[in-house]
Amino acid sequence: MKIMVVGGGGREHAIIKKLKESKKVSKIYALPGNGGIAQDAECVAIGAKEIDKITAFAKENQIDFAVVAPDDPLVLGAVDALNEIGVKTFGPDKKAAIIEGSKAFSKNLMKKYNIPTAEFEIFSDPKKAYEYLETAPIPTVIKADGLALGKGVIIAQTRDEAKDAVRSIMEDKVFGASGENIVIEEFLTGPEVSVLSFTDGKTLIPMVSSMDHKRAKDNDEGLNTGGMGTIAPNPYYTDALAKECMETIFLPTIEAMNKEGRSFSGCLYFGLMLTEKGPKVIEYNCRFGDPETQVVLPLLKSDLLDIMLHISDKTLDKAEVEFMDGCAACVVMASKGYPEKYESGFEIKMPTDKNIYVAGAKLVDGKLLTAGGRVLGVTETADTLEKAIEKAYETVKTVSFDNAYYRNDIGKRALMAERQAN
Ligand code: AMP
Ligand code: GLY
């Protein structure tokens, strides 16, 4: 089969590497892909948001199956457009992608269907938001309603910080139209768990759980980033919690979306916080997480294309979905300075026989050069988390480029949790 994967980061590289293991795959195109993905797929210079060009390419090249990976094209309706021209596609349609596209939508959905989440208020008028903040409990969390490149969440420690956040989102419009409405919500505490799931709107199969490391520096200090590393499975996520989440969060979400006439098909991502009052939803994503995918898919034993085909045929109950018993760790290597200013264009030297997922690199005259904040993710698997982490850091030492920066403590907290549990 001829496959097309829309997107061009580490997540897409992990999806492509896994799809390549399928005997059914004869060719993979990546739109736009990147210099590293070019080792595993044919990259085509079409941006992930250029929906007209994506559909035209699919038609011209007789694509048998498409995977739309990033949030933007999903929210813009890329899956609807591909379905309209008869291309089978993995991913939610526009009506269902709103579960990530609008936080006001997802918060109201959870309230209506009693799915546990932080208490919240929604505002479209900044004056009302300022008024509310006079007495709101502090710290508080301010979220832009729409997509904001993962930067639309501000945790305010003081009333003034909260008001500044409202001002920059609603009045200075730093996230454009995404900030026309805001959610102000209760600040929750507890370990965070990411659970990606396969669903066709009827059956839901959770993948192995994982833990992201969002801050730029060791010990969870520094600015928020797109993710500096991940481990799987997440030791905080016990079997008992998995059962509870299935009953109180996962299945109710699928049912709620069906009742709203927005049946979800694809990968539904649950960002959870394990609070003292039980697991609560911090956020939904309508897609595979990045860099969670870089630890989850290497542990998948089953054929990914097969699962995706079953999902698009609404026969997920017939699919074989099995994960290995082992553990995985992914260390992201970034350009020094990320997520703020950084330099690019340095040559990357790395082994080719490893699970290295390239996020920000381009090929120039046959050389792979850095071309982004997060450059690549190095994943290793092993039978224990400790060994997976150790192996990942050993492999990191075999990768080099100028100005490389990475965290030294990926998985450290997970290991501590594991030891406490035993
Ligand atoms: P997001 O961009 O939605 O992934 O949120 C970024 C991060 O903000 C989450 O991973 C949490 O660490 C934090 N966060 C979001 N909402 C809350 C909340 N209600 N309470 C505490 N932390 C939160
Ligand atoms: N790692 C979080 C996300 O993909 O949004």
PDB file of C-alpha atoms and ligand atoms in Angstrom, residues 103 118 141 143 150-153 155 185-189 192 214 224 273 282-283, ligand 1:
ATOM      1  CA  LYS A 103     -10.649  24.102  25.433  1.00  0.00           C
ATOM      2  CA  ALA A 118     -10.451  20.988  37.218  1.00  0.00           C
ATOM      3  CA  VAL A 141      -4.499  28.528  35.546  1.00  0.00           C
ATOM      4  CA  LYS A 143      -5.767  28.884  29.135  1.00  0.00           C
ATOM      5  CA  GLY A 150       1.546  24.303  23.317  1.00  0.00           C
ATOM      6  CA  LYS A 151       2.144  27.743  24.855  1.00  0.00           C
ATOM      7  CA  GLY A 152      -1.426  28.720  25.680  1.00  0.00           C
ATOM      8  CA  VAL A 153      -1.401  27.622  29.337  1.00  0.00           C
ATOM      9  CA  ILE A 155       0.039  29.025  35.678  1.00  0.00           C
ATOM     10  CA  GLU A 185      -9.362  26.940  36.005  1.00  0.00           C
ATOM     11  CA  GLU A 186      -8.539  25.485  39.359  1.00  0.00           C
ATOM     12  CA  PHE A 187      -4.858  24.703  39.961  1.00  0.00           C
ATOM     13  CA  LEU A 188      -4.452  20.974  40.530  1.00  0.00           C
ATOM     14  CA  THR A 189      -1.463  19.091  41.877  1.00  0.00           C
ATOM     15  CA  GLU A 192       0.935  13.699  35.458  1.00  0.00           C
ATOM     16  CA  LYS A 214       7.935  19.540  29.753  1.00  0.00           C
ATOM     17  CA  ASN A 224       7.894  25.018  29.350  1.00  0.00           C
ATOM     18  CA  MET A 273      -3.320  14.478  36.695  1.00  0.00           C
ATOM     19  CA  ILE A 282      -5.885  18.198  32.322  1.00  0.00           C
ATOM     20  CA  GLU A 283      -6.262  18.165  28.555  1.00  0.00           C
TER      21      GLU A 283
HETATM   22  P1  AMP B   1      -1.015  21.878  28.192  1.00  0.00           P
HETATM   23  O1  AMP B   1      -0.326  22.907  27.324  1.00  0.00           O
HETATM   24  O2  AMP B   1      -2.494  21.939  28.139  1.00  0.00           O
HETATM   25  O3  AMP B   1      -0.393  20.527  27.984  1.00  0.00           O
HETATM   26  O4  AMP B   1      -0.640  22.251  29.688  1.00  0.00           O
HETATM   27  C1  AMP B   1       0.690  22.389  30.039  1.00  0.00           C
HETATM   28  C2  AMP B   1       0.911  21.966  31.439  1.00  0.00           C
HETATM   29  O5  AMP B   1       0.292  22.890  32.328  1.00  0.00           O
HETATM   30  C3  AMP B   1       0.313  20.626  31.837  1.00  0.00           C
HETATM   31  O6  AMP B   1       1.086  19.544  31.459  1.00  0.00           O
HETATM   32  C4  AMP B   1       0.282  20.784  33.347  1.00  0.00           C
HETATM   33  O7  AMP B   1       1.561  20.546  33.898  1.00  0.00           O
HETATM   34  C5  AMP B   1      -0.044  22.243  33.518  1.00  0.00           C
HETATM   35  N1  AMP B   1      -1.464  22.425  33.813  1.00  0.00           N
HETATM   36  C6  AMP B   1      -2.485  22.570  32.939  1.00  0.00           C
HETATM   37  N2  AMP B   1      -3.654  22.704  33.592  1.00  0.00           N
HETATM   38  C7  AMP B   1      -3.392  22.641  34.915  1.00  0.00           C
HETATM   39  C8  AMP B   1      -4.172  22.714  36.107  1.00  0.00           C
HETATM   40  N3  AMP B   1      -5.496  22.883  36.076  1.00  0.00           N
HETATM   41  N4  AMP B   1      -3.537  22.597  37.293  1.00  0.00           N
HETATM   42  C9  AMP B   1      -2.192  22.438  37.354  1.00  0.00           C
HETATM   43  N5  AMP B   1      -1.399  22.368  36.270  1.00  0.00           N
HETATM   44  C10 AMP B   1      -1.983  22.465  35.061  1.00  0.00           C
END
